[in-house]
PDB file of C-alpha atoms in Angstrom:
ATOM      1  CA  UNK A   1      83.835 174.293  57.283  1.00 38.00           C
ATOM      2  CA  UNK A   2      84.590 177.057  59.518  1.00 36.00           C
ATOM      3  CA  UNK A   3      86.536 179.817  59.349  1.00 40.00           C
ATOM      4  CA  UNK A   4      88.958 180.749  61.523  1.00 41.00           C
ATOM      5  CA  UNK A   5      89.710 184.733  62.132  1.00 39.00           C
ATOM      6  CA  UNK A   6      92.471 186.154  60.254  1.00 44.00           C
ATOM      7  CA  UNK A   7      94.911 188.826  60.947  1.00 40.00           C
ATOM      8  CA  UNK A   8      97.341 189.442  58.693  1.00 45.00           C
ATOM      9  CA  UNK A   9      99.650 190.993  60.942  1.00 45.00           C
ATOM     10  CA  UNK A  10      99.642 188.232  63.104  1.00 47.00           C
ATOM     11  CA  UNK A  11     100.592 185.668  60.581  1.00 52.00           C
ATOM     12  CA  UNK A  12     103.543 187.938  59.698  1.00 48.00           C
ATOM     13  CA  UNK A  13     104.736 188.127  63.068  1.00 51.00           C
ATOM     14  CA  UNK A  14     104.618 184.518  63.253  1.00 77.00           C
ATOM     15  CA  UNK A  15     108.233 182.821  63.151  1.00 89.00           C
ATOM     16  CA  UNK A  16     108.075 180.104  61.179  1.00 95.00           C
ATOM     17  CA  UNK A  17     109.135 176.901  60.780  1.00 96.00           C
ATOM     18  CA  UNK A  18     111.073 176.543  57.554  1.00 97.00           C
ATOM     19  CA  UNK A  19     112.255 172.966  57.634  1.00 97.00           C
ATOM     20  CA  UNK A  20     108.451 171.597  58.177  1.00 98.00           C
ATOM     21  CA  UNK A  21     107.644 174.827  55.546  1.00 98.00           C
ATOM     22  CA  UNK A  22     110.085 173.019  52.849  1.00 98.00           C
ATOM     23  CA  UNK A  23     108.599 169.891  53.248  1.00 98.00           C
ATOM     24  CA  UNK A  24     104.616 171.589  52.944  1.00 98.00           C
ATOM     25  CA  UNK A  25     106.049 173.381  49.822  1.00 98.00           C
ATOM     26  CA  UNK A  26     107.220 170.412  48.029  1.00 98.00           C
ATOM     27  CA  UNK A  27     103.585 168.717  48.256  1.00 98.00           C
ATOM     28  CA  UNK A  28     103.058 171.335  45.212  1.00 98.00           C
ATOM     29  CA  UNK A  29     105.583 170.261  42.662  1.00 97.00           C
ATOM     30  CA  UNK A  30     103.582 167.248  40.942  1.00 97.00           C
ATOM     31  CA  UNK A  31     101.101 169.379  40.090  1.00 96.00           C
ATOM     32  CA  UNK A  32     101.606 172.009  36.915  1.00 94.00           C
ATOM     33  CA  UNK A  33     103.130 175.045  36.596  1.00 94.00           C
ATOM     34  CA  UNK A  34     100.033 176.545  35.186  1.00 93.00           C
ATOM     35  CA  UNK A  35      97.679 180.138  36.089  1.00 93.00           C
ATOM     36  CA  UNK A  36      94.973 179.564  33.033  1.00 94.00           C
ATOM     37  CA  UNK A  37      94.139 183.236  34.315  1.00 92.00           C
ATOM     38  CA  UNK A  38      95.882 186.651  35.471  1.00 89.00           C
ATOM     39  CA  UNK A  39      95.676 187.399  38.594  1.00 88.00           C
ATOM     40  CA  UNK A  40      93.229 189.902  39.690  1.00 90.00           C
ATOM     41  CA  UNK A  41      91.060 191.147  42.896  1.00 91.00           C
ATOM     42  CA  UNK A  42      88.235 188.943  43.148  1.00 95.00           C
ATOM     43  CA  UNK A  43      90.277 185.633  42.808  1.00 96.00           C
ATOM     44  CA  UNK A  44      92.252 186.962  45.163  1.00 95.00           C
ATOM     45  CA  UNK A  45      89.248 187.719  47.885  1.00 96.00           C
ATOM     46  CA  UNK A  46      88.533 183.918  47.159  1.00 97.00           C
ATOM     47  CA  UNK A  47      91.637 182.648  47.802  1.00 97.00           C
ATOM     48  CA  UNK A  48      92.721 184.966  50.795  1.00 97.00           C
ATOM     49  CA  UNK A  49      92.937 181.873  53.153  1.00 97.00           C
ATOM     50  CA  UNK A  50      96.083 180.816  51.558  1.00 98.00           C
ATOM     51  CA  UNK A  51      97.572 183.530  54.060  1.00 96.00           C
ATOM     52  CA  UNK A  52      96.884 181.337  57.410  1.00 95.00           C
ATOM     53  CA  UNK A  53      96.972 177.830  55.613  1.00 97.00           C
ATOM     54  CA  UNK A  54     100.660 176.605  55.741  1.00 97.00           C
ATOM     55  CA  UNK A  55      99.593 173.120  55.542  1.00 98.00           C
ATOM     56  CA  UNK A  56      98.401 171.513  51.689  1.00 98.00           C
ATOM     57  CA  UNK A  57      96.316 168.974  52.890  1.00 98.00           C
ATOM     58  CA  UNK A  58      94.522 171.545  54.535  1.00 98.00           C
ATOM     59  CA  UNK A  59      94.693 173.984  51.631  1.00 98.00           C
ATOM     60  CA  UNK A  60      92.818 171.447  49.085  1.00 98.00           C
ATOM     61  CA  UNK A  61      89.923 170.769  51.414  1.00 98.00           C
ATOM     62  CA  UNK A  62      89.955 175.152  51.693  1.00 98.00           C
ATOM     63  CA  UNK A  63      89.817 174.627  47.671  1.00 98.00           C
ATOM     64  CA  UNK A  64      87.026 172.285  47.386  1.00 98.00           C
ATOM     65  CA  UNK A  65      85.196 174.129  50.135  1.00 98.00           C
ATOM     66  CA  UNK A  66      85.226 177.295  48.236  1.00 98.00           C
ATOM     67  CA  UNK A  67      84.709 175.765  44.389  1.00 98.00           C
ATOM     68  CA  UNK A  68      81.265 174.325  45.826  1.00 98.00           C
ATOM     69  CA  UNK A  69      80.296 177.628  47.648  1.00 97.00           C
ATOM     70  CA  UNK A  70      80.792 180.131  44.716  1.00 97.00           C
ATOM     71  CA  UNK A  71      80.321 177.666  41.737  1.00 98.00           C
ATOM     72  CA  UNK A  72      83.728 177.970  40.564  1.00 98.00           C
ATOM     73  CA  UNK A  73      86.041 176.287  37.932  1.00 97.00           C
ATOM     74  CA  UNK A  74      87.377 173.688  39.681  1.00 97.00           C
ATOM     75  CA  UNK A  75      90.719 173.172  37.926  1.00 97.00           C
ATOM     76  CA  UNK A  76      91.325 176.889  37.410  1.00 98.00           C
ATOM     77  CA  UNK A  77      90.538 177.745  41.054  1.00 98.00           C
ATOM     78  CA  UNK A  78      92.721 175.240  42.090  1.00 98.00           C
ATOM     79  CA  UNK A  79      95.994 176.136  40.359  1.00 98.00           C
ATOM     80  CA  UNK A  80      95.350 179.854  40.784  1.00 98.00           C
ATOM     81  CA  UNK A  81      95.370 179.355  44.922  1.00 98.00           C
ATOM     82  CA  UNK A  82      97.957 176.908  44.890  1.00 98.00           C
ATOM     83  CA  UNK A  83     100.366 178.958  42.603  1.00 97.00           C
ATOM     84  CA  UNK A  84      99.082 182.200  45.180  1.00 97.00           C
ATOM     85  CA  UNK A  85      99.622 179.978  48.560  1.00 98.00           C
ATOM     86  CA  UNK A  86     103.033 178.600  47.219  1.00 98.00           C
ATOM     87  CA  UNK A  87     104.452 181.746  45.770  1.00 95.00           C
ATOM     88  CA  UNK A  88     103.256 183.696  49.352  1.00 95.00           C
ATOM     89  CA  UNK A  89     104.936 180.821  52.033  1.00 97.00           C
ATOM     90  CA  UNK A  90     107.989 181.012  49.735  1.00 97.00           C
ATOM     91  CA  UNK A  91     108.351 184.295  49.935  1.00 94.00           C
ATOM     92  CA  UNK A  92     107.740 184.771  53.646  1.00 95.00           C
ATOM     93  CA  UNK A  93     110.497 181.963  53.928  1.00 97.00           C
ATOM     94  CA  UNK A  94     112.684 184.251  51.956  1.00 97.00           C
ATOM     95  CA  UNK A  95     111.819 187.043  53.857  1.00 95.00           C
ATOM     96  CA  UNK A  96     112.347 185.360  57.497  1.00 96.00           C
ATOM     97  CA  UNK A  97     115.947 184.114  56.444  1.00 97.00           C
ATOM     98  CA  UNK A  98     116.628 187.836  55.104  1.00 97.00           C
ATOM     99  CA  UNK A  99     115.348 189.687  58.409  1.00 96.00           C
ATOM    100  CA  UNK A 100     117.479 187.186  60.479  1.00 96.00           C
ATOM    101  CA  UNK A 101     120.944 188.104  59.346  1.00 97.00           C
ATOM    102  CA  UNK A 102     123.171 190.789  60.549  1.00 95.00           C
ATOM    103  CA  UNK A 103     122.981 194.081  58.832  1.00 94.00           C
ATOM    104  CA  UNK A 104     119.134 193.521  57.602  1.00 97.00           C
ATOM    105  CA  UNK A 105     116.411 195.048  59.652  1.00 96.00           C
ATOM    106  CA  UNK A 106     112.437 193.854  59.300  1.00 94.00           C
ATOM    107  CA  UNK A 107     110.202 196.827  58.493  1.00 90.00           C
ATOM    108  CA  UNK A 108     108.599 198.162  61.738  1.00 83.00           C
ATOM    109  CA  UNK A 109     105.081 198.731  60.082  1.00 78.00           C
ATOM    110  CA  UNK A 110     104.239 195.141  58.813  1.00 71.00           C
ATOM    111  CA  UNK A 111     102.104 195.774  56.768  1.00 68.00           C
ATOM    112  CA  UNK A 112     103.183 198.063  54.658  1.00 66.00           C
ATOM    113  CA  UNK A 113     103.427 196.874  51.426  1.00 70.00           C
ATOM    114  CA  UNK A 114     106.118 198.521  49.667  1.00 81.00           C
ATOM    115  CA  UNK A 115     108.972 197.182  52.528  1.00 91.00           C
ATOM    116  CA  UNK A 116     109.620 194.259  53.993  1.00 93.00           C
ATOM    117  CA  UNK A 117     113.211 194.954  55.062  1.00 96.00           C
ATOM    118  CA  UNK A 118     116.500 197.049  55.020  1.00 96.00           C
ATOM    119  CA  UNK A 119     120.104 196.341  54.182  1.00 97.00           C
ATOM    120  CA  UNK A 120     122.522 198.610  55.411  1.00 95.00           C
ATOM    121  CA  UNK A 121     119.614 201.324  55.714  1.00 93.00           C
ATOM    122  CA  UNK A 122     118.367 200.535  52.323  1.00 96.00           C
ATOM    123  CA  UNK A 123     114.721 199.451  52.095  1.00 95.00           C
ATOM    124  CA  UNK A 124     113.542 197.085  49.963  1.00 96.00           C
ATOM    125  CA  UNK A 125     110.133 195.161  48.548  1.00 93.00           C
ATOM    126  CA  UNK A 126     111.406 191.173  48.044  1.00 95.00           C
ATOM    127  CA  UNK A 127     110.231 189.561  44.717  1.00 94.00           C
ATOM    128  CA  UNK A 128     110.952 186.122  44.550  1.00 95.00           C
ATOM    129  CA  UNK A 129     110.167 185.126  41.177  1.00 94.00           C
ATOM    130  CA  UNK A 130     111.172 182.629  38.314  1.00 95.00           C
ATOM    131  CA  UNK A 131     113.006 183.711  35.541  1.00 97.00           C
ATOM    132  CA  UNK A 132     110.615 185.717  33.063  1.00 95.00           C
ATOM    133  CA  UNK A 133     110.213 183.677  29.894  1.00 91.00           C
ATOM    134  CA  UNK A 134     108.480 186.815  28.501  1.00 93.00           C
ATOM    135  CA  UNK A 135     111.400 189.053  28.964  1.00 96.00           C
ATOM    136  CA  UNK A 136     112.344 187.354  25.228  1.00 93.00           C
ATOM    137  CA  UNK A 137     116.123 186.912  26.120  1.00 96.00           C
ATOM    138  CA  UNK A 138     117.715 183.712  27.492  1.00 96.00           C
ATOM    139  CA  UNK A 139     119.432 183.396  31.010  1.00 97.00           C
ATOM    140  CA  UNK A 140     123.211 184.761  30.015  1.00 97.00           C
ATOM    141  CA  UNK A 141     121.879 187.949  28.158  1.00 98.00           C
ATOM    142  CA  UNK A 142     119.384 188.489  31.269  1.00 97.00           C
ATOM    143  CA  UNK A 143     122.819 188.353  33.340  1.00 97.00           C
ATOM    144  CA  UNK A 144     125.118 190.863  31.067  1.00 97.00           C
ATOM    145  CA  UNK A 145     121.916 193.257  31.026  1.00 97.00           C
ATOM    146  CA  UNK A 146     120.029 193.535  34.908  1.00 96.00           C
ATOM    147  CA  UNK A 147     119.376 196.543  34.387  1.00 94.00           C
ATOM    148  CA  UNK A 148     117.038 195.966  31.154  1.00 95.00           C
ATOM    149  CA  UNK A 149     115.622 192.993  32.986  1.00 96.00           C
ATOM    150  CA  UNK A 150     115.188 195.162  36.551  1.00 95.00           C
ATOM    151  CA  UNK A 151     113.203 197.862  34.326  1.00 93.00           C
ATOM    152  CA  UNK A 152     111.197 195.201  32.894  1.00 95.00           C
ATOM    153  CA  UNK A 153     109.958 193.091  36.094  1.00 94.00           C
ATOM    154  CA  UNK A 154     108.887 196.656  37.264  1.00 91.00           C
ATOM    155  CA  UNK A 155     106.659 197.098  34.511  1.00 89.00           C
ATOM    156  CA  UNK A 156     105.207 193.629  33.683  1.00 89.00           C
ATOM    157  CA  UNK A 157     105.146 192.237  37.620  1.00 80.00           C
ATOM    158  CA  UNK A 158     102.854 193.131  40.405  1.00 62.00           C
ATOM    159  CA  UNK A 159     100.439 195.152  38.098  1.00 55.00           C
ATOM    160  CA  UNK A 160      97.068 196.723  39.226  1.00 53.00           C
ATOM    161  CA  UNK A 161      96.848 197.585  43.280  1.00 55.00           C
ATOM    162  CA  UNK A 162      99.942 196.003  43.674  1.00 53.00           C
ATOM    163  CA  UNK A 163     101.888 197.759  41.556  1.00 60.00           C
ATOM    164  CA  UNK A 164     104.340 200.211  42.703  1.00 65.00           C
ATOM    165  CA  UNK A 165     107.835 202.264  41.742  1.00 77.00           C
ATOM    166  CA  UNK A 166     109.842 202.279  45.280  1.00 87.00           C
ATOM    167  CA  UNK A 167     112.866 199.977  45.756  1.00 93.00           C
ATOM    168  CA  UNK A 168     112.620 196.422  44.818  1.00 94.00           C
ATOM    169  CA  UNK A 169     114.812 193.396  45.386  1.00 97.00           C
ATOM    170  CA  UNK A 170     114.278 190.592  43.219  1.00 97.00           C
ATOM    171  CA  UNK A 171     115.686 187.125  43.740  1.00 98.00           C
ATOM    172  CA  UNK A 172     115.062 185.138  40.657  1.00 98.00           C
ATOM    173  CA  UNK A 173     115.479 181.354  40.128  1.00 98.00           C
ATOM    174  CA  UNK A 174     116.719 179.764  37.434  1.00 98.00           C
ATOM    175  CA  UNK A 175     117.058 176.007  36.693  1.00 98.00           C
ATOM    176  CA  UNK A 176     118.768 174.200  34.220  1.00 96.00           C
ATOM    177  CA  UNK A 177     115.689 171.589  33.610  1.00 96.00           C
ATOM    178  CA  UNK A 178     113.185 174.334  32.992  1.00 95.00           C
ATOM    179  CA  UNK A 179     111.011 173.881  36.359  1.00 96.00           C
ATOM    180  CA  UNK A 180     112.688 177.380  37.849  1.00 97.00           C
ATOM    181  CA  UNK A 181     109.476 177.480  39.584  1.00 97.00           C
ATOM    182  CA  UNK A 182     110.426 174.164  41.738  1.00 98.00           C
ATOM    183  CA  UNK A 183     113.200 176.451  43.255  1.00 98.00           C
ATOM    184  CA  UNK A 184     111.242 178.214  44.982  1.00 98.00           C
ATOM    185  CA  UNK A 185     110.725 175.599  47.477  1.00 98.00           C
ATOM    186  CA  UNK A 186     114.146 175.041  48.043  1.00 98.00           C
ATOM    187  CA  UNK A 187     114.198 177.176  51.143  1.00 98.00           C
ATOM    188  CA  UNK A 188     117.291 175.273  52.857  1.00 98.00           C
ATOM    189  CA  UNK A 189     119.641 176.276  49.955  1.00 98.00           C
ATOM    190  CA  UNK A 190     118.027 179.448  49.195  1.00 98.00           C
ATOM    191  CA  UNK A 191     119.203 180.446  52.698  1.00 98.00           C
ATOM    192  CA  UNK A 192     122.794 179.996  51.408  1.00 98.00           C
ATOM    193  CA  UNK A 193     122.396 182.291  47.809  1.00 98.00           C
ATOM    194  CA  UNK A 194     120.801 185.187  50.966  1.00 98.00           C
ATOM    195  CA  UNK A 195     123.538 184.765  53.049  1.00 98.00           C
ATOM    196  CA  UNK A 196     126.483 185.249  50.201  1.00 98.00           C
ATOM    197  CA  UNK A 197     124.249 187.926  48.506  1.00 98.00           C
ATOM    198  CA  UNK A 198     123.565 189.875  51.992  1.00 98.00           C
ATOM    199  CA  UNK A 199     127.795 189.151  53.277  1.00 97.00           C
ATOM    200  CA  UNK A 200     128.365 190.791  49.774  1.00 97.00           C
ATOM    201  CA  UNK A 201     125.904 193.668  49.937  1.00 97.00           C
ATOM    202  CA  UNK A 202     126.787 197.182  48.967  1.00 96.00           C
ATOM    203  CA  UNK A 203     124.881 200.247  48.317  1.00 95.00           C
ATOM    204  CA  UNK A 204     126.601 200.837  45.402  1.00 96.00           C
ATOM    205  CA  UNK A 205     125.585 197.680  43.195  1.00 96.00           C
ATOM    206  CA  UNK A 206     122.211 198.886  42.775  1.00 97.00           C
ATOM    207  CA  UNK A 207     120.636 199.686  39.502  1.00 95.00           C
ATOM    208  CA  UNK A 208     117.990 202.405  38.623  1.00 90.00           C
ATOM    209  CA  UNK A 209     115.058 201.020  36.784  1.00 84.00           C
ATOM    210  CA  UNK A 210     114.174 204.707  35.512  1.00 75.00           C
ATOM    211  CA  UNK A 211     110.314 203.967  35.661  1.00 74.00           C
ATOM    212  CA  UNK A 212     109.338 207.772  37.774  1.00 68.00           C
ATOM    213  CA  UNK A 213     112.011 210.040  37.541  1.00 67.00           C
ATOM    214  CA  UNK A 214     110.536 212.638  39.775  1.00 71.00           C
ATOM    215  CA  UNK A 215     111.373 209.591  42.459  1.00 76.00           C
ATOM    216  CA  UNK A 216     114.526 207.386  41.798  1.00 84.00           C
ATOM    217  CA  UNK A 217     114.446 203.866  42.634  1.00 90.00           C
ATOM    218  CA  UNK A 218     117.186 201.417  43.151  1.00 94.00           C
ATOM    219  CA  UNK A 219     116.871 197.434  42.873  1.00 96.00           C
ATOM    220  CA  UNK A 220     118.916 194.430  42.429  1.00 97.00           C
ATOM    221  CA  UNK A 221     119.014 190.829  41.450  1.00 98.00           C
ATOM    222  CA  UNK A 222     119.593 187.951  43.165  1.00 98.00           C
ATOM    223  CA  UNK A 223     120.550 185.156  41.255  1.00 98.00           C
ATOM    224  CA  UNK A 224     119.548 181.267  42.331  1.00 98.00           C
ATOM    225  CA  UNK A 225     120.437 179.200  39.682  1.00 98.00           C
ATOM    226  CA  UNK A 226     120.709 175.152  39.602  1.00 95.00           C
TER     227      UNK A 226
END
C-alpha cells in the first residue's frame, strides 16, 4: 500500500461532508466500545492515518496494512485506531457545525491546538466526549455539580502532550441504553443540541475549573442526552 502525503492543515481546511460522514461513522457501532490500552505517543504515530481516512472500508485495510508491517496486536491495534479515527471525524463534525453558525468564529491558526473556535470572543478547545463513568457519580448529580465534573475532565482527559489548562468546551453525550459512545455519530441531531446551546450562549455561564490559578480558565458543558 502506498501512502499518500499528509497535511494536517489541509485536512482541516477541508469542508466536509457530514451526511456521507454520519453514514462512515455508523460503520463503527457493531464493533465494541473497548481501548484494552491508554492512549499514548507511539500508538498514536501508528495510527496517524486515521487523520486523512474518512472512509472505514478504507481504514481496516490501513489497519491490516500496518498490524503486518510492525508486528502488532491485531485486535488491540484495531480498536485503538478505530476508537482514535471515530472520536477525531466526530469531533471535526462537531467542530464544522460550531464554526458555521453566527456569532462563532474558526481559529485563524489551525493548528493550534488549544483553539478551535470563539463564541462571542471567547475561545475555546471542543471535547466531545461520553459521559465519564470514572467520575463515580451518576448522570443527575454530574448535572447539579458541572463544575466538579468540568474540574475533573481537566485533570483525567487529554493527559501527557495533550494536556493543557486554557478554555475548554466540552459536549458530553449521554444515553439512556448505556452506548453514550454511539452518540457521537449522531452528527444530524448533534447539530440541533449546537445550535440551541450556541442561540443560548453567554459569557457569563461559564465555570472556572481552578486547575492554574496564576491563569484562570473558563469552560462549559454541553449536554446531548437520548
Amino acid at each position: 500500500m502506498v501512502s499518500t502525503p499528509f497535511t494536517y492543515s489541509d485536512i482541516i481546511l477541508k469542508e466536509l461532508d457530514l451526511v456521507a460522514l454520519e453514514t462512515e461513522l455508523k460503520k463503527r457501532w457493531p464493533y465494541r466500545d473497548l481501548w484494552f490500552r491508554k492512549q499514548n505517543d507511539i500508538w498514536d504515530n501508528y495510527s496517524n492515518f486515521i487523520y486523512h481516512t474518512q472512509e472505514f472500508e478504507n481504514l481496516i485495510e490501513r489497519i491490516e496494512f500496518t498490524v503486518k508491517k510492525f508486528d502488532l496486536n491485531k485486535k488491540h491495534f484495531f480498536y485503538y485506531t478505530v476508537n482514535r479515527w471515530y472520536n477525531y471525524w466526530s469531533c471535526r463534525a462537531v467542530e464544522q457545525i460550531f464554526t458555521g453558525l453566527e456569532g462563532v468564529i474558526a481559529a485563524e491558526n489551525k493548528k493550534d491546538r488549544l483553539v478551535d473556535f470563539s463564541i462571542q470572543r471567547v475561545k475555546f478547545d471542543l471535547k466531545t466526549t461520553k459521559f465519564p463513568r470514572g467520575f463515580g457519580w451518576n448522570l443527575k448529580y454530574a448535572q447539579s455539580h458541572e463544575q466538579k465534573l468540568i474540574k475533573w475532565l481537566y485533570l483525567n482527559q487529554s493527559m501527557g502532550r495533550r494536556f493543557h489548562t486554557e478554555n475548554r468546551l466540552f459536549l458530553i453525550v449521554y444515553s439512556s441504553d448505556g452506548y453514550h459512545y454511539k452518540l457521537k455519530a449522531e452528527i444530524a441531531w448533534l447539530r440541533t443540541v449546537v445550535e440551541n446551546y450556541v442561540a443560548q450562549f453567554t459569557p457569563e455561564q461559564l465555570k472556572r475549573p481552578h486547575i492554574d490559578e496564576t491563569k484562570p480558565a473558563y469552560s462549559d458543558i454541553i449536554w446531548a442526552i437520548r
